[in-house]
mmCIF file with all atom_site columns, C-alpha atoms in Angstrom:
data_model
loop_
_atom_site.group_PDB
_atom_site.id
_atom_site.type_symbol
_atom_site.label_atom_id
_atom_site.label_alt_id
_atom_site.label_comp_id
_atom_site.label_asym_id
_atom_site.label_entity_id
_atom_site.label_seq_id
_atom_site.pdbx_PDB_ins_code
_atom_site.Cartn_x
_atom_site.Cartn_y
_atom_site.Cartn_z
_atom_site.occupancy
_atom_site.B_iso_or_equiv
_atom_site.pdbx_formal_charge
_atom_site.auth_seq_id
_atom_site.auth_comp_id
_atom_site.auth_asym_id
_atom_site.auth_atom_id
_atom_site.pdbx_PDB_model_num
ATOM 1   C CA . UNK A 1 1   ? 0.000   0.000   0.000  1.00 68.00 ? 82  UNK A CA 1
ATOM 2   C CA . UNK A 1 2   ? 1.314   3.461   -0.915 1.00 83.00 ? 83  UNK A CA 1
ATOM 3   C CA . UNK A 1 3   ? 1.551   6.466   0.946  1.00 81.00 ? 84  UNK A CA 1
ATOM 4   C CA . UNK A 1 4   ? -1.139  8.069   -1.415 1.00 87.00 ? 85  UNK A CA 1
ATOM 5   C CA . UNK A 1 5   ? -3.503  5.341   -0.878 1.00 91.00 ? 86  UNK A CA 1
ATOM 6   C CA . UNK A 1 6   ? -3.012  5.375   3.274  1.00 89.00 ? 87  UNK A CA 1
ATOM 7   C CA . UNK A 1 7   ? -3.358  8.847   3.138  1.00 88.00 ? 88  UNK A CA 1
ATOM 8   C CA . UNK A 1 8   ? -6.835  8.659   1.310  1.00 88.00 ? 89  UNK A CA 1
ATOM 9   C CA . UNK A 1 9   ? -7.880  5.980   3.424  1.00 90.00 ? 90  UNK A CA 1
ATOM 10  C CA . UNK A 1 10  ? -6.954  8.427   6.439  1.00 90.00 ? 91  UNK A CA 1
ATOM 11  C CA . UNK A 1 11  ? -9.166  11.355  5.321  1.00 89.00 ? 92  UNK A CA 1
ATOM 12  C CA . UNK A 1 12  ? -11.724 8.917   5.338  1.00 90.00 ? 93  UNK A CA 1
ATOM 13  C CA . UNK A 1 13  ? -11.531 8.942   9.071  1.00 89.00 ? 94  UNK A CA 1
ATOM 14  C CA . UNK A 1 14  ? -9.632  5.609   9.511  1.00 92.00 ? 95  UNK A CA 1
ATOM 15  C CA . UNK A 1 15  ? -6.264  6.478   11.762 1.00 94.00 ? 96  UNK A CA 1
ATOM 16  C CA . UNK A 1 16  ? -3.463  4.123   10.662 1.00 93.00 ? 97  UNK A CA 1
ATOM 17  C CA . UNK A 1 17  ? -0.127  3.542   11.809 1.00 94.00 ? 98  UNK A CA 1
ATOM 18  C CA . UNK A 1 18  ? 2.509   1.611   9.692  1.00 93.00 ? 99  UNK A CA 1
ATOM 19  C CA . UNK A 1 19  ? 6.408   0.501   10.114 1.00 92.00 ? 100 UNK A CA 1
ATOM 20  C CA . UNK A 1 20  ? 9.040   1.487   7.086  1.00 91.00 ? 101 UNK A CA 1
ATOM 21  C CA . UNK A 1 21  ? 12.261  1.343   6.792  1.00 93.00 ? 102 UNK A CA 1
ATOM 22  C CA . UNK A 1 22  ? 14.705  4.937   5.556  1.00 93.00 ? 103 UNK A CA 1
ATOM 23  C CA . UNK A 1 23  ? 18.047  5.297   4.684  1.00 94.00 ? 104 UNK A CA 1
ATOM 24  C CA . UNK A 1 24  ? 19.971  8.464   6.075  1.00 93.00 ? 105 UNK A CA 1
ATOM 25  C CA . UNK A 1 25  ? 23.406  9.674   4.790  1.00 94.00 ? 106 UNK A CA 1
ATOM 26  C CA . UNK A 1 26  ? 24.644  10.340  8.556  1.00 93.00 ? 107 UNK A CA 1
ATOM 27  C CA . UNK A 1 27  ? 22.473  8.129   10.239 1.00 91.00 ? 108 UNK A CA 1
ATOM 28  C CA . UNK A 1 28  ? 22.134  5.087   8.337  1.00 93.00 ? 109 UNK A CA 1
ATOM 29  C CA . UNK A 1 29  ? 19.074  2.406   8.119  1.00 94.00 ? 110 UNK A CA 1
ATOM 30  C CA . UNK A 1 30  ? 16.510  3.526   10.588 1.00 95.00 ? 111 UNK A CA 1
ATOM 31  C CA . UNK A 1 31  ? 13.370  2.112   11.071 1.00 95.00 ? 112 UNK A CA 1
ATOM 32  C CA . UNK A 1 32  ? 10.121  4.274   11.498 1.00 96.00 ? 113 UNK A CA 1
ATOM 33  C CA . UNK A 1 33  ? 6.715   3.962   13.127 1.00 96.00 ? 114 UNK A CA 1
ATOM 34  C CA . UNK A 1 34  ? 4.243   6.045   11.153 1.00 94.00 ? 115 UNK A CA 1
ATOM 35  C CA . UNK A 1 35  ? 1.280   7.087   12.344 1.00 95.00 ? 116 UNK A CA 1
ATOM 36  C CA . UNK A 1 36  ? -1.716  9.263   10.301 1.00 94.00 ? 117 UNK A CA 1
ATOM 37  C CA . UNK A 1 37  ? -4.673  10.599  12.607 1.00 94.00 ? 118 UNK A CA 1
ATOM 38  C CA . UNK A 1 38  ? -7.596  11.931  10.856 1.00 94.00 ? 119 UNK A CA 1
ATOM 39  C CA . UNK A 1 39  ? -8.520  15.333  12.453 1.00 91.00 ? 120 UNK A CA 1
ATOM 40  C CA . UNK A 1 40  ? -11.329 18.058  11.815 1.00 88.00 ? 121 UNK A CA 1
ATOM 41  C CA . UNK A 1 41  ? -11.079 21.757  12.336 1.00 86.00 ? 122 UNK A CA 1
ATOM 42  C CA . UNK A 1 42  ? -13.715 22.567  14.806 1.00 87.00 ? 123 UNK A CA 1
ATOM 43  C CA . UNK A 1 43  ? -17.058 23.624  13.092 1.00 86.00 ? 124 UNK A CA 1
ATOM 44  C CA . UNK A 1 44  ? -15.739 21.722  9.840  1.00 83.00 ? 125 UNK A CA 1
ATOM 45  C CA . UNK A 1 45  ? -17.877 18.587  9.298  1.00 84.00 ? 126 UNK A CA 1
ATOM 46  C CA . UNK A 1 46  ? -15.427 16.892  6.901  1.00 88.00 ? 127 UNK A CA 1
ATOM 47  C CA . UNK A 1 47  ? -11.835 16.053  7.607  1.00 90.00 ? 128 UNK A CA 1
ATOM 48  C CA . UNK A 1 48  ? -9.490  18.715  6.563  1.00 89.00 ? 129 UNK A CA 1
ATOM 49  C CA . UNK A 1 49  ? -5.851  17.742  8.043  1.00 90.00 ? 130 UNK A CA 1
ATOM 50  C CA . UNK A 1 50  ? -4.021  14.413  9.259  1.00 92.00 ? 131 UNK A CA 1
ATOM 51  C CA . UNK A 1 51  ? -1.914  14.447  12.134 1.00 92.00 ? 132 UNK A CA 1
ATOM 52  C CA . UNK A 1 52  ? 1.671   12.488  10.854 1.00 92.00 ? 133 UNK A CA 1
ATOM 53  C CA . UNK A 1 53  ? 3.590   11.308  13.497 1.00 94.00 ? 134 UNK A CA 1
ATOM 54  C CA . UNK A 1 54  ? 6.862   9.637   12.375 1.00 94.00 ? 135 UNK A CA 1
ATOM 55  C CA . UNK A 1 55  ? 9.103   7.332   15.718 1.00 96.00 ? 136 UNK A CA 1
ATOM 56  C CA . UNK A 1 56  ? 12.453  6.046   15.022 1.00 95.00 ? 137 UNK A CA 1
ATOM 57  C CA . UNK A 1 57  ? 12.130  2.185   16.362 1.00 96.00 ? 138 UNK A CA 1
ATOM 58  C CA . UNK A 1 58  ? 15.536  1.396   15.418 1.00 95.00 ? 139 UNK A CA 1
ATOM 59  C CA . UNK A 1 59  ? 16.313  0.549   18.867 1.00 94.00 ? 140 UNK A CA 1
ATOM 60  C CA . UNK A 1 60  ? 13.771  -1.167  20.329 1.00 94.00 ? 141 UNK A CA 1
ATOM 61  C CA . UNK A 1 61  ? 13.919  -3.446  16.877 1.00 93.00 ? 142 UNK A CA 1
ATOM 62  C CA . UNK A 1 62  ? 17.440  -4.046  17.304 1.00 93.00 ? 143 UNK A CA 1
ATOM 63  C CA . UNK A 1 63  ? 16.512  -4.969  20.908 1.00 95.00 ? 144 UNK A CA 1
ATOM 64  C CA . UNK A 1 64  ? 13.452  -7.260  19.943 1.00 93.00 ? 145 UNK A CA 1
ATOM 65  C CA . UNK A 1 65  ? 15.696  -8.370  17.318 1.00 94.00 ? 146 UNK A CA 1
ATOM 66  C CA . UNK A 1 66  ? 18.440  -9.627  20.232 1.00 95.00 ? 147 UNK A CA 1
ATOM 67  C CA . UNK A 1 67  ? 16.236  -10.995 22.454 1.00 94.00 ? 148 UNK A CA 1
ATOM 68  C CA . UNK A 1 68  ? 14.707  -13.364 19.608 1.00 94.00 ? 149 UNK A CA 1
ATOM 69  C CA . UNK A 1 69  ? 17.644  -14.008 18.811 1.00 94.00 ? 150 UNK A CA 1
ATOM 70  C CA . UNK A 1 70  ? 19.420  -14.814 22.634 1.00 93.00 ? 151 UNK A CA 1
ATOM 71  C CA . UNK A 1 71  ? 15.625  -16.675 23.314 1.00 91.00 ? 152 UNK A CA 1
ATOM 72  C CA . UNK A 1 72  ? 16.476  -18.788 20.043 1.00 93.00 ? 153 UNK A CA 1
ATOM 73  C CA . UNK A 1 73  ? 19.858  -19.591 21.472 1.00 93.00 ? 154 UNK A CA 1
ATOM 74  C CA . UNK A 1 74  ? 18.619  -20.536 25.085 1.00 90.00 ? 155 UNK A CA 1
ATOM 75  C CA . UNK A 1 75  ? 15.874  -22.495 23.444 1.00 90.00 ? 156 UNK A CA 1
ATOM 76  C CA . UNK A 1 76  ? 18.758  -24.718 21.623 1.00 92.00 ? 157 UNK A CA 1
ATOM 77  C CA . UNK A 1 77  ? 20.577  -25.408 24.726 1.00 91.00 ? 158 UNK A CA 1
ATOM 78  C CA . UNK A 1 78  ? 17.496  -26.355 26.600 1.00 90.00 ? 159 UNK A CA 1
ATOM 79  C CA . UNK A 1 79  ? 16.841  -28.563 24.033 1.00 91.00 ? 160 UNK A CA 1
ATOM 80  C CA . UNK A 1 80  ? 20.291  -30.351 23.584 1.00 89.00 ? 161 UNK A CA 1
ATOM 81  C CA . UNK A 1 81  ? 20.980  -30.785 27.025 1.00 89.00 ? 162 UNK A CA 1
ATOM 82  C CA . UNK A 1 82  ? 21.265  -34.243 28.202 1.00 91.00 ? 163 UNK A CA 1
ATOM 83  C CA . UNK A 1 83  ? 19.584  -32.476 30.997 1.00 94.00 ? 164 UNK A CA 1
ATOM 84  C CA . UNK A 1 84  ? 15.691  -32.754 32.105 1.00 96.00 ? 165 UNK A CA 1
ATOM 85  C CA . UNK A 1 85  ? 14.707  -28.842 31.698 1.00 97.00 ? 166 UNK A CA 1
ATOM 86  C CA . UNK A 1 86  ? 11.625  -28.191 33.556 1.00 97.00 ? 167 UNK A CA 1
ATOM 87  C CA . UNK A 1 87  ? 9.524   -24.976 35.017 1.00 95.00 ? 168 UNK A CA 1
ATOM 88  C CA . UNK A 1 88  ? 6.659   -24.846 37.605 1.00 93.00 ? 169 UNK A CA 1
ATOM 89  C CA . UNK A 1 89  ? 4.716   -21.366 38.448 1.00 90.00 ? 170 UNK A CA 1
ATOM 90  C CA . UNK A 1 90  ? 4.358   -20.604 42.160 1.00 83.00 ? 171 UNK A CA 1
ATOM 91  C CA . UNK A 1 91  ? 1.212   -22.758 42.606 1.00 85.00 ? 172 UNK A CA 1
ATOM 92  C CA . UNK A 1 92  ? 3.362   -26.118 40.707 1.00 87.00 ? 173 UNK A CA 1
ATOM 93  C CA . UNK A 1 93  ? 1.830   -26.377 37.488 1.00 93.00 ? 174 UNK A CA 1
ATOM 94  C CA . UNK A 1 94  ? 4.407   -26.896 34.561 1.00 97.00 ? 175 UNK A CA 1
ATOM 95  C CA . UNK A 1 95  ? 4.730   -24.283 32.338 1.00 97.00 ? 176 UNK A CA 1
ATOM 96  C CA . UNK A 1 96  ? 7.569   -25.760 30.005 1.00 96.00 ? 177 UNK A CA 1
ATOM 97  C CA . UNK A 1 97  ? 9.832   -28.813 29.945 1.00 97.00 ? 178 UNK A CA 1
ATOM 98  C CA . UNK A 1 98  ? 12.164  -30.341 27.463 1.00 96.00 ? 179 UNK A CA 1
ATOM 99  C CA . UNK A 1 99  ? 12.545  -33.305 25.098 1.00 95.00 ? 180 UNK A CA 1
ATOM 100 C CA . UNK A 1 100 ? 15.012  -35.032 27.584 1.00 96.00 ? 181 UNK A CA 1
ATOM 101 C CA . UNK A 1 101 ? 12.628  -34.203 30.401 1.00 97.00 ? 182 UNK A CA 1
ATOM 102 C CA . UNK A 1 102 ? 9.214   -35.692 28.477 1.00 97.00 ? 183 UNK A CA 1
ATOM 103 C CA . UNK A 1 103 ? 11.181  -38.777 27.695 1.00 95.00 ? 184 UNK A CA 1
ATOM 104 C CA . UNK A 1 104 ? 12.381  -39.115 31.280 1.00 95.00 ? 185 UNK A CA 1
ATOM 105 C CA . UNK A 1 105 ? 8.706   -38.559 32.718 1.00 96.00 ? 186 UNK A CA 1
ATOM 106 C CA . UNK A 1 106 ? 7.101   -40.232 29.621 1.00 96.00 ? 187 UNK A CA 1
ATOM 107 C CA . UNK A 1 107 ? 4.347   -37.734 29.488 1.00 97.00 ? 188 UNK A CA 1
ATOM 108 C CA . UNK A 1 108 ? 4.092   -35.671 26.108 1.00 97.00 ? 189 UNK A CA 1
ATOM 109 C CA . UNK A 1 109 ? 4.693   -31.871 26.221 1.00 97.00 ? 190 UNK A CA 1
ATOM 110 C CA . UNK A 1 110 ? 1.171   -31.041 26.103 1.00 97.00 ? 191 UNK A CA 1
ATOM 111 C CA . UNK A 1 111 ? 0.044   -33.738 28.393 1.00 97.00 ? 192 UNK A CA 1
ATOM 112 C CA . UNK A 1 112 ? 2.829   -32.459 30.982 1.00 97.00 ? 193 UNK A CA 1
ATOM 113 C CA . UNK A 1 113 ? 1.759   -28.893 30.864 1.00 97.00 ? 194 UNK A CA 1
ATOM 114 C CA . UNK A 1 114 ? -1.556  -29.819 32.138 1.00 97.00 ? 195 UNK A CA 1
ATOM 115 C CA . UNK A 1 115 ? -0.397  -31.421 35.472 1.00 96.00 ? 196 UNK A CA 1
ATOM 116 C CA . UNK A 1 116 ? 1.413   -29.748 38.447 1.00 92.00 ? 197 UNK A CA 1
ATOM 117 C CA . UNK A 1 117 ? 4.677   -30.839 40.159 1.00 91.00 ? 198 UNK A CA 1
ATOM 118 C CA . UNK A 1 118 ? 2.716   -33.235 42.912 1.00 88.00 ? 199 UNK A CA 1
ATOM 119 C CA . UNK A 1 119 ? 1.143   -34.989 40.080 1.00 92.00 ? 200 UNK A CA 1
ATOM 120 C CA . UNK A 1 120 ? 4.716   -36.487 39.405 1.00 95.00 ? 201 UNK A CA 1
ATOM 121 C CA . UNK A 1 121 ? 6.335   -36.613 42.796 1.00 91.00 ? 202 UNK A CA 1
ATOM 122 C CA . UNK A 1 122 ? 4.158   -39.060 44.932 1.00 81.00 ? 203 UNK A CA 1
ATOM 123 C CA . UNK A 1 123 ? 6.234   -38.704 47.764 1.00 80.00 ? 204 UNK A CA 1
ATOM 124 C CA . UNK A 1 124 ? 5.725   -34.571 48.156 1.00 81.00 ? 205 UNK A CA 1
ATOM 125 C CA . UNK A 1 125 ? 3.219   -33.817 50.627 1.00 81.00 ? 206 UNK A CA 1
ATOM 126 C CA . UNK A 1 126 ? 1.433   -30.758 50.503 1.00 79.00 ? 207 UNK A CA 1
ATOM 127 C CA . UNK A 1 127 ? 3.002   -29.542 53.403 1.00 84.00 ? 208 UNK A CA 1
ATOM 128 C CA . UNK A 1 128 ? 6.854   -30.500 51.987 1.00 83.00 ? 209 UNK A CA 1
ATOM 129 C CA . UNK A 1 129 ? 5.593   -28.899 49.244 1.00 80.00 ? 210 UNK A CA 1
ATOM 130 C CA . UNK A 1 130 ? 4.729   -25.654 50.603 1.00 81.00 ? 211 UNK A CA 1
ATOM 131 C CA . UNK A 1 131 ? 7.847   -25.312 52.449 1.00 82.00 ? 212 UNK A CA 1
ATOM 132 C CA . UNK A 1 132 ? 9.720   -26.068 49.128 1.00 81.00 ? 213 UNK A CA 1
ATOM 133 C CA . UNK A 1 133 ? 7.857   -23.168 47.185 1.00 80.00 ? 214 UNK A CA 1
ATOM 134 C CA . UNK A 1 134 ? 8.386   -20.636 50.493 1.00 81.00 ? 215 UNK A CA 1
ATOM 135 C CA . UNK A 1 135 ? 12.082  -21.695 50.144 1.00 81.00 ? 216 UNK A CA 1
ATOM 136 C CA . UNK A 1 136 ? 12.235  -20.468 46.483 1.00 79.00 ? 217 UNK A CA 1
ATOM 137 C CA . UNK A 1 137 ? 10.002  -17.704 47.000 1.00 77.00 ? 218 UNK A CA 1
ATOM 138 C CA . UNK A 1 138 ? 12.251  -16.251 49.696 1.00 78.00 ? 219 UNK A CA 1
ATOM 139 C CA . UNK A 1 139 ? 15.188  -16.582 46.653 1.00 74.00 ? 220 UNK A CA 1
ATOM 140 C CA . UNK A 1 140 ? 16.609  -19.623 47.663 1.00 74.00 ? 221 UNK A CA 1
ATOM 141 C CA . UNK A 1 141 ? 17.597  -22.368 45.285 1.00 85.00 ? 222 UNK A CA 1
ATOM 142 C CA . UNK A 1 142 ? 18.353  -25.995 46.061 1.00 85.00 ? 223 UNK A CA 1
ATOM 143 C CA . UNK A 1 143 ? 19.453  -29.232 45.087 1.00 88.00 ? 224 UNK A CA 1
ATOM 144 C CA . UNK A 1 144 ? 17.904  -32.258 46.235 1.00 88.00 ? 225 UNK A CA 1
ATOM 145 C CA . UNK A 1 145 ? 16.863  -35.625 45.487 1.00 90.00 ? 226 UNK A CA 1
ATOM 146 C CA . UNK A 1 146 ? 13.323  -37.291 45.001 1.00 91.00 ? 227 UNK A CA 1
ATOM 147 C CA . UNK A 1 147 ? 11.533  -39.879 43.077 1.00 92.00 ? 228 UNK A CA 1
ATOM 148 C CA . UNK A 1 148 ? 9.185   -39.020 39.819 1.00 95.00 ? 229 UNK A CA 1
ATOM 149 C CA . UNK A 1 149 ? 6.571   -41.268 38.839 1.00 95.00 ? 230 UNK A CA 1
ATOM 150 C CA . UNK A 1 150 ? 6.436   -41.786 35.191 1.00 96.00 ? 231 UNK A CA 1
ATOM 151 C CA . UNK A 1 151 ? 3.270   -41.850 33.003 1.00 96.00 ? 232 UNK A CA 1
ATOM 152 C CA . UNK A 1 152 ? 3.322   -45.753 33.087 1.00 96.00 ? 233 UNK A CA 1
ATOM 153 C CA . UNK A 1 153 ? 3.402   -45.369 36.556 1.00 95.00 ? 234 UNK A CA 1
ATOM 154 C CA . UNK A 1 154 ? 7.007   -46.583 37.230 1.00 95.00 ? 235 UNK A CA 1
ATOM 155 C CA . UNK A 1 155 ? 8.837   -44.567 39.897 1.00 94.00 ? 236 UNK A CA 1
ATOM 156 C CA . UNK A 1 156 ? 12.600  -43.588 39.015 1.00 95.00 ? 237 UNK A CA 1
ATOM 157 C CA . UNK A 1 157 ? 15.213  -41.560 41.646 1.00 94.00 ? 238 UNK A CA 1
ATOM 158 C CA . UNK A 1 158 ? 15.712  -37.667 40.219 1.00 95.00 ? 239 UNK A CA 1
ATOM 159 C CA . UNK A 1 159 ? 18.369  -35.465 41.621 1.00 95.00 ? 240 UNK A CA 1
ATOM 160 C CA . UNK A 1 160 ? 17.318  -32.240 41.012 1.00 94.00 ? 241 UNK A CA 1
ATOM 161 C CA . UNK A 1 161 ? 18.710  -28.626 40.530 1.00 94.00 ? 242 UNK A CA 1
ATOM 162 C CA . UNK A 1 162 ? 15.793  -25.787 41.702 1.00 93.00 ? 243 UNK A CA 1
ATOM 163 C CA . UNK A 1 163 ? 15.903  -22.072 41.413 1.00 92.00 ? 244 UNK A CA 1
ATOM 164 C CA . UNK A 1 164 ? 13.150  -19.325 41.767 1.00 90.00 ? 245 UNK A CA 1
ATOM 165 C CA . UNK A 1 165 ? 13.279  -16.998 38.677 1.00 89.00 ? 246 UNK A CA 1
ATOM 166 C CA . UNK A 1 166 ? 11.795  -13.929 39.511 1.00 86.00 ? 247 UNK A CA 1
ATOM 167 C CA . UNK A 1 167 ? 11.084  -11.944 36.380 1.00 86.00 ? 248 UNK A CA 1
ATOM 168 C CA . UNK A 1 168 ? 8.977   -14.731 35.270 1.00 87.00 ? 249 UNK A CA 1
ATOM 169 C CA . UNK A 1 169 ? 7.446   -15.976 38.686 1.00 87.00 ? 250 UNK A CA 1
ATOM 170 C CA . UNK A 1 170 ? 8.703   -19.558 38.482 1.00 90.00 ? 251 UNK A CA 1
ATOM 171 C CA . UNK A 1 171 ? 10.922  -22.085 39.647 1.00 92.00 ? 252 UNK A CA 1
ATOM 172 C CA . UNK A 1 172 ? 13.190  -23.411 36.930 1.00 94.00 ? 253 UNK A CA 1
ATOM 173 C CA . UNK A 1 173 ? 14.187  -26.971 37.398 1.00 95.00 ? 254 UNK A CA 1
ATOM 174 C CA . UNK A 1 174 ? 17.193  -29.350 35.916 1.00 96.00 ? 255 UNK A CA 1
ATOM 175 C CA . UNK A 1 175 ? 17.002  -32.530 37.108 1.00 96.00 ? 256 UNK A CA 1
ATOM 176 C CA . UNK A 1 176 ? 18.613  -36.291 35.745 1.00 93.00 ? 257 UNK A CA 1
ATOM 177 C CA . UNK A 1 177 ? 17.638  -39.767 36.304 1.00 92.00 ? 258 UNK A CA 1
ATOM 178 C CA . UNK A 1 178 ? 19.700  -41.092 39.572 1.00 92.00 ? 259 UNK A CA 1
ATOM 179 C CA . UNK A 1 179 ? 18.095  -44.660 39.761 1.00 88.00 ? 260 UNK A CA 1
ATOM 180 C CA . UNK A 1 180 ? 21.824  -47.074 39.117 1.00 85.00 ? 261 UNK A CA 1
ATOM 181 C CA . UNK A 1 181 ? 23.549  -44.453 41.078 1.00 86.00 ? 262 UNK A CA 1
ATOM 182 C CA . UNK A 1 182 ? 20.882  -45.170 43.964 1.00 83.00 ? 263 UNK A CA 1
ATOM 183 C CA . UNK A 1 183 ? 21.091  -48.621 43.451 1.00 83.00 ? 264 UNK A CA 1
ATOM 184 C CA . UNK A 1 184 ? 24.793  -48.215 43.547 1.00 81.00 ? 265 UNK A CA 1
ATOM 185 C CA . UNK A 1 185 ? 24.832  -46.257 47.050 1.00 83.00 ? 266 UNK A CA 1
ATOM 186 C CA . UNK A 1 186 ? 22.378  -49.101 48.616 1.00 83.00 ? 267 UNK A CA 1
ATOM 187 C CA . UNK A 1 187 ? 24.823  -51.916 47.828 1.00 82.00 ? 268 UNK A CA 1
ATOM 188 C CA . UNK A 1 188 ? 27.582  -50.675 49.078 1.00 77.00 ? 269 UNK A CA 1
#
């Protein structure tokens, strides 16, 4: 769409607002947040001006652009790890997990976002479980071990690795499979 034809559409009274990208000899590529608002002289029944605003973005696109970017990167180490990768909000319910961690558990993604933390653990009791949350919530972290029951309903040993992230309100988890190392410590 063309300037002419947004301009048109603007005197007849829709406001728009569009992104495009300039080229400045002593400021380079910029990119610009453009904004027409229709606008009538007082008394005048018809529109008779548009209000242009024009916002360099550059900025906060290269910043949006970065954080993509470093999320993308996170995402792929998540995913690679060898690692379970889970996260539970303050009241337990999963909010994300990995492919190492839905293999462990044996519960699909999906199917694992819909339970909460006790739903695996058969051994936390509500009140272990609310001293464990106050313990995060305070800023602590931990590292502990517990059993998970699988889908099948098979119980394995986890050691686990817990911290309370604040800026999203959740307690990120790594944990790995400690069953033979268990098993191990018992015989001897």
């Amino acid at each position: 769409t063309g300037i002419r034809q947004r301009l048109e559409t603007c005197f007849m009274g829709t406001a728009l607002s569009f992104e495009m990208e300039m080229d400045y000899p002593h400021l380079g590529h910029r990119h610009l947040l453009v904004r027409y608002s229709p606008f009538k002289t007082p008394g005048n029944d018809r529109i008779d001006r548009i209000v242009s605003t024009i916002t360099d973005v550059t900025e906060s696109r290269q910043a949006a652009k970065i954080a993509s970017d470093n999320e993308r990167y996170l995402r792929a180490i998540i995913e690679t790890t060898a690692e379970g990768f889970w996260m539970v909000d303050k009241n337990g319910c999963f909010i994300d997990a990995n492919v190492t961690y839905c293999r462990m558990i044996g519960y699909s993604k999906e199917e694992l976002l819909t339970l909460r933390a006790r739903d695996v653990d058969p051994h936390l009791t509500n009140e272990e479980y609310s001293k464990r949350i106050n313990q995060f919530l305070s800023g602590g972290n931990a590292v502990f071990r517990t059993k998970h029951q699988r889908k099948d309903g098979t119980v394995y040993d986890v050691e686990i690795s817990a911290t309370w992230f604040p800026d999203r309100e959740c307690i990120i988890c790594f944990g790995h499979d400690i069953t033979h190392q268990v098993a191990d410590e018992k015989r001897i």
